[in-house]
Amino acid sequence: MKVEIYSDIACPWCYIGKRRFEQALDRFTGKDGVEVVYRPYQLVPDAPEQASPHRAWLAERYGPQSVAMDARVTELGRAEGITYDFDAALHANTFLGHRLLHLAETEYGAAVQADLKEQLLKAHFTDGVDIGDRASLVGIAVAAGLDGERVTAYLAGEEGADEVRAQLDRARTLGITAVPTFVFEGRWAVQGGQEADTFLRVLEQVAEETGALVPAPGSAAAGTAAAGDAEACADGSCAV
């Protein structure tokens, strides 16, 4: 089974969704047969290259409610083992980060890409790192196991840029307007940072539908909602 996760590095719900999906995957009996790949999405594609304080940017965009928005995500993140520091976080363009994730997938594989994704999210939301800064990205990449010289040369040029743009275009073609969005086998989509139990039910249903797993009688796969049920996925996402 292939799961493509469309998300943005600057999306707080994408961090929560990643953790919850991983919890579900750990409980899924067919987890060894699941390939998870991260696909790019940009909530603010025209974000400037020069980073700015997250709090100021969010207040300008959403007004006084921005403080409550951050507070809610902070509380929910704490339950998933995530530390959000929105006072330190920087609003930055994420395109270079998505290029780096593309490099990790194509040259190192899905497991390294997933680790890099975690490192990027932590750097952005917890450590206050400028994820649009090339030198910072090299350090993050090396920590995830990528070769520093290769990453430095890669980010200095335009390698991978066209491929990432094509993937961003594909997200629009698929009608994705909010993230995280989880696409299972290219056929079923679940939007939002759902609870782990919800993700587990989806994994079991998709496995049953595709013949990847035959559930035992009375297992959780029986009676589960279809992966595309919109009413089950109305919250927990970041929209454009």
GROMACS .gro file of C-alpha atoms in nm:
model
  240
    1MET     CA    1   0.000   0.000   0.000
    2LYS     CA    2   0.126   0.346  -0.087
    3VAL     CA    3   0.035   0.651   0.118
    4GLU     CA    4   0.123   0.996  -0.016
    5ILE     CA    5   0.104   1.269   0.246
    6TYR     CA    6   0.061   1.618   0.106
    7SER     CA    7   0.178   1.866   0.366
    8ASP     CA    8   0.370   2.186   0.425
    9ILE     CA    9   0.662   2.230   0.663
   10ALA     CA   10   0.497   2.546   0.795
   11CYS     CA   11   0.165   2.374   0.872
   12PRO     CA   12   0.123   2.300   1.245
   13TRP     CA   13  -0.158   2.052   1.183
   14CYS     CA   14   0.074   1.861   0.948
   15TYR     CA   15   0.306   1.796   1.242
   16ILE     CA   16   0.019   1.665   1.455
   17GLY     CA   17  -0.114   1.460   1.163
   18LYS     CA   18   0.227   1.305   1.105
   19ARG     CA   19   0.256   1.191   1.466
   20ARG     CA   20  -0.099   1.052   1.476
   21PHE     CA   21  -0.060   0.868   1.146
   22GLU     CA   22   0.265   0.713   1.266
   23GLN     CA   23   0.090   0.591   1.581
   24ALA     CA   24  -0.179   0.428   1.365
   25LEU     CA   25   0.079   0.274   1.136
   26ASP     CA   26   0.261   0.119   1.432
   27ARG     CA   27  -0.064  -0.054   1.530
   28PHE     CA   28  -0.150  -0.166   1.176
   29THR     CA   29  -0.084  -0.536   1.120
   30GLY     CA   30   0.023  -0.477   0.761
   31LYS     CA   31   0.262  -0.192   0.837
   32ASP     CA   32   0.561  -0.364   0.678
   33GLY     CA   33   0.385  -0.342   0.343
   34VAL     CA   34   0.308   0.030   0.363
   35GLU     CA   35   0.520   0.285   0.177
   36VAL     CA   36   0.482   0.641   0.307
   37VAL     CA   37   0.599   0.930   0.090
   38TYR     CA   38   0.574   1.302   0.164
   39ARG     CA   39   0.454   1.529  -0.116
   40PRO     CA   40   0.491   1.908  -0.126
   41TYR     CA   41   0.227   2.168  -0.062
   42GLN     CA   42   0.273   2.538   0.006
   43LEU     CA   43   0.020   2.726   0.213
   44VAL     CA   44   0.189   3.056   0.129
   45PRO     CA   45   0.378   3.004  -0.199
   46ASP     CA   46   0.456   3.375  -0.228
   47ALA     CA   47   0.615   3.398   0.116
   48PRO     CA   48   0.928   3.615   0.093
   49GLU     CA   49   1.275   3.467   0.115
   50GLN     CA   50   1.346   3.688   0.414
   51ALA     CA   51   1.199   3.526   0.725
   52SER     CA   52   0.984   3.723   0.969
   53PRO     CA   53   0.829   3.653   1.313
   54HIS     CA   54   0.546   3.401   1.294
   55ARG     CA   55   0.330   3.582   1.553
   56ALA     CA   56   0.333   3.910   1.358
   57TRP     CA   57   0.253   3.739   1.028
   58LEU     CA   58  -0.033   3.533   1.171
   59ALA     CA   59  -0.184   3.835   1.346
   60GLU     CA   60  -0.177   4.029   1.021
   61ARG     CA   61  -0.351   3.746   0.840
   62TYR     CA   62  -0.608   3.636   1.099
   63GLY     CA   63  -0.631   3.920   1.347
   64PRO     CA   64  -0.686   3.878   1.724
   65GLN     CA   65  -0.803   3.516   1.684
   66SER     CA   66  -0.449   3.417   1.584
   67VAL     CA   67  -0.343   3.391   1.950
   68ALA     CA   68  -0.622   3.144   2.027
   69MET     CA   69  -0.535   2.947   1.712
   70ASP     CA   70  -0.176   2.901   1.826
   71ALA     CA   71  -0.286   2.818   2.181
   72ARG     CA   72  -0.518   2.541   2.064
   73VAL     CA   73  -0.254   2.383   1.843
   74THR     CA   74   0.002   2.407   2.123
   75GLU     CA   75  -0.227   2.218   2.360
   76LEU     CA   76  -0.310   1.948   2.106
   77GLY     CA   77   0.054   1.914   2.008
   78ARG     CA   78   0.159   1.861   2.368
   79ALA     CA   79  -0.060   1.549   2.378
   80GLU     CA   80   0.135   1.413   2.079
   81GLY     CA   81   0.476   1.489   2.228
   82ILE     CA   82   0.526   1.805   2.019
   83THR     CA   83   0.657   2.129   2.166
   84TYR     CA   84   0.536   2.433   1.973
   85ASP     CA   85   0.720   2.759   2.036
   86PHE     CA   86   0.529   3.011   1.829
   87ASP     CA   87   0.710   3.303   1.990
   88ALA     CA   88   1.034   3.177   1.835
   89ALA     CA   89   0.890   3.042   1.509
   90LEU     CA   90   0.966   3.225   1.185
   91HIS     CA   91   0.741   3.274   0.885
   92ALA     CA   92   0.950   3.156   0.589
   93ASN     CA   93   0.917   3.027   0.235
   94THR     CA   94   0.917   2.646   0.236
   95PHE     CA   95   1.007   2.576  -0.128
   96LEU     CA   96   1.374   2.497  -0.053
   97GLY     CA   97   1.266   2.261   0.222
   98HIS     CA   98   1.038   2.076  -0.020
   99ARG     CA   99   1.324   2.047  -0.267
  100LEU     CA  100   1.533   1.895   0.010
  101LEU     CA  101   1.259   1.644   0.089
  102HIS     CA  102   1.249   1.550  -0.279
  103LEU     CA  103   1.624   1.487  -0.272
  104ALA     CA  104   1.589   1.270   0.037
  105GLU     CA  105   1.318   1.058  -0.123
  106THR     CA  106   1.489   1.007  -0.458
  107GLU     CA  107   1.845   0.947  -0.334
  108TYR     CA  108   1.799   0.806   0.016
  109GLY     CA  109   1.451   0.654   0.030
  110ALA     CA  110   1.125   0.700   0.214
  111ALA     CA  111   1.258   0.629   0.564
  112VAL     CA  112   1.523   0.901   0.542
  113GLN     CA  113   1.269   1.138   0.391
  114ALA     CA  114   1.034   1.077   0.686
  115ASP     CA  115   1.316   1.147   0.932
  116LEU     CA  116   1.408   1.464   0.747
  117LYS     CA  117   1.044   1.575   0.753
  118GLU     CA  118   1.041   1.531   1.131
  119GLN     CA  119   1.366   1.727   1.163
  120LEU     CA  120   1.231   2.012   0.949
  121LEU     CA  121   0.907   2.036   1.145
  122LYS     CA  122   1.092   2.038   1.475
  123ALA     CA  123   1.339   2.298   1.350
  124HIS     CA  124   1.056   2.525   1.240
  125PHE     CA  125   0.804   2.486   1.521
  126THR     CA  126   1.022   2.405   1.822
  127ASP     CA  127   1.367   2.548   1.758
  128GLY     CA  128   1.283   2.870   1.573
  129VAL     CA  129   1.510   2.787   1.279
  130ASP     CA  130   1.476   2.976   0.950
  131ILE     CA  131   1.378   2.689   0.720
  132GLY     CA  132   1.426   2.913   0.417
  133ASP     CA  133   1.796   2.955   0.495
  134ARG     CA  134   2.025   2.727   0.294
  135ALA     CA  135   2.292   2.690   0.562
  136SER     CA  136   2.031   2.594   0.820
  137LEU     CA  137   1.880   2.340   0.581
  138VAL     CA  138   2.220   2.179   0.525
  139GLY     CA  139   2.261   2.131   0.898
  140ILE     CA  140   1.914   1.978   0.930
  141ALA     CA  141   1.979   1.748   0.634
  142VAL     CA  142   2.310   1.624   0.776
  143ALA     CA  143   2.139   1.546   1.106
  144ALA     CA  144   1.891   1.331   0.911
  145GLY     CA  145   2.170   1.139   0.740
  146LEU     CA  146   2.216   1.325   0.409
  147ASP     CA  147   2.560   1.412   0.275
  148GLY     CA  148   2.644   1.775   0.351
  149GLU     CA  149   2.844   1.844   0.034
  150ARG     CA  150   2.571   1.694  -0.184
  151VAL     CA  151   2.301   1.899  -0.012
  152THR     CA  152   2.505   2.221  -0.034
  153ALA     CA  153   2.557   2.179  -0.408
  154TYR     CA  154   2.195   2.075  -0.460
  155LEU     CA  155   2.049   2.378  -0.284
  156ALA     CA  156   2.293   2.614  -0.456
  157GLY     CA  157   2.141   2.530  -0.794
  158GLU     CA  158   1.796   2.454  -0.928
  159GLU     CA  159   1.812   2.076  -0.927
  160GLY     CA  160   1.480   1.923  -0.827
  161ALA     CA  161   1.291   2.252  -0.858
  162ASP     CA  162   1.093   2.151  -1.167
  163GLU     CA  163   1.001   1.818  -1.011
  164VAL     CA  164   0.873   1.987  -0.695
  165ARG     CA  165   0.672   2.237  -0.900
  166ALA     CA  166   0.518   1.947  -1.093
  167GLN     CA  167   0.418   1.782  -0.765
  168LEU     CA  168   0.267   2.109  -0.642
  169ASP     CA  169   0.069   2.127  -0.967
  170ARG     CA  170  -0.048   1.770  -0.914
  171ALA     CA  171  -0.181   1.863  -0.570
  172ARG     CA  172  -0.391   2.134  -0.733
  173THR     CA  173  -0.506   1.888  -1.002
  174LEU     CA  174  -0.620   1.648  -0.729
  175GLY     CA  175  -0.823   1.930  -0.576
  176ILE     CA  176  -0.619   1.949  -0.256
  177THR     CA  177  -0.684   2.283  -0.089
  178ALA     CA  178  -0.592   2.204   0.273
  179VAL     CA  179  -0.324   2.002   0.444
  180PRO     CA  180  -0.238   1.752   0.566
  181THR     CA  181  -0.411   1.537   0.305
  182PHE     CA  182  -0.338   1.164   0.304
  183VAL     CA  183  -0.387   0.989  -0.031
  184PHE     CA  184  -0.410   0.610  -0.013
  185GLU     CA  185  -0.323   0.409  -0.322
  186GLY     CA  186  -0.396   0.716  -0.534
  187ARG     CA  187  -0.769   0.653  -0.483
  188TRP     CA  188  -0.882   0.752  -0.134
  189ALA     CA  189  -0.807   1.078   0.045
  190VAL     CA  190  -0.835   1.175   0.411
  191GLN     CA  191  -0.792   1.538   0.506
  192GLY     CA  192  -0.678   1.671   0.840
  193GLY     CA  193  -0.479   1.560   1.143
  194GLN     CA  194  -0.724   1.285   1.236
  195GLU     CA  195  -0.704   1.081   1.554
  196ALA     CA  196  -0.484   0.771   1.536
  197ASP     CA  197  -0.791   0.546   1.563
  198THR     CA  198  -0.938   0.706   1.252
  199PHE     CA  199  -0.618   0.657   1.055
  200LEU     CA  200  -0.603   0.294   1.167
  201ARG     CA  201  -0.959   0.230   1.044
  202VAL     CA  202  -0.871   0.385   0.709
  203LEU     CA  203  -0.556   0.174   0.675
  204GLU     CA  204  -0.758  -0.140   0.748
  205GLN     CA  205  -1.034  -0.050   0.506
  206VAL     CA  206  -0.796   0.037   0.223
  207ALA     CA  207  -0.609  -0.288   0.282
  208GLU     CA  208  -0.936  -0.480   0.266
  209GLU     CA  209  -1.048  -0.298  -0.049
  210THR     CA  210  -0.720  -0.362  -0.228
  211GLY     CA  211  -0.673  -0.716  -0.103
  212ALA     CA  212  -0.355  -0.619   0.080
  213LEU     CA  213  -0.494  -0.750   0.406
  214VAL     CA  214  -0.778  -0.987   0.487
  215PRO     CA  215  -0.912  -0.874   0.827
  216ALA     CA  216  -1.002  -1.124   1.091
  217PRO     CA  217  -1.373  -1.158   1.169
  218GLY     CA  218  -1.486  -0.881   1.401
  219SER     CA  219  -1.175  -0.669   1.343
  220ALA     CA  220  -1.184  -0.289   1.331
  221ALA     CA  221  -1.191  -0.298   0.950
  222ALA     CA  222  -1.553  -0.403   0.959
  223GLY     CA  223  -1.792  -0.109   0.942
  224THR     CA  224  -1.523   0.155   0.906
  225ALA     CA  225  -1.607   0.478   0.725
  226ALA     CA  226  -1.482   0.520   0.371
  227ALA     CA  227  -1.152   0.702   0.346
  228GLY     CA  228  -1.314   0.990   0.164
  229ASP     CA  229  -1.586   1.066   0.418
  230ALA     CA  230  -1.575   1.444   0.438
  231GLU     CA  231  -1.770   1.466   0.764
  232ALA     CA  232  -1.497   1.268   0.941
  233CYS     CA  233  -1.227   1.500   0.813
  234ALA     CA  234  -1.365   1.849   0.857
  235ASP     CA  235  -1.122   1.967   1.124
  236GLY     CA  236  -0.752   1.961   1.194
  237SER     CA  237  -0.613   2.098   0.870
  238CYS     CA  238  -0.457   2.415   0.738
  239ALA     CA  239  -0.634   2.567   0.439
  240VAL     CA  240  -0.506   2.810   0.181
   0.00000   0.00000   0.00000
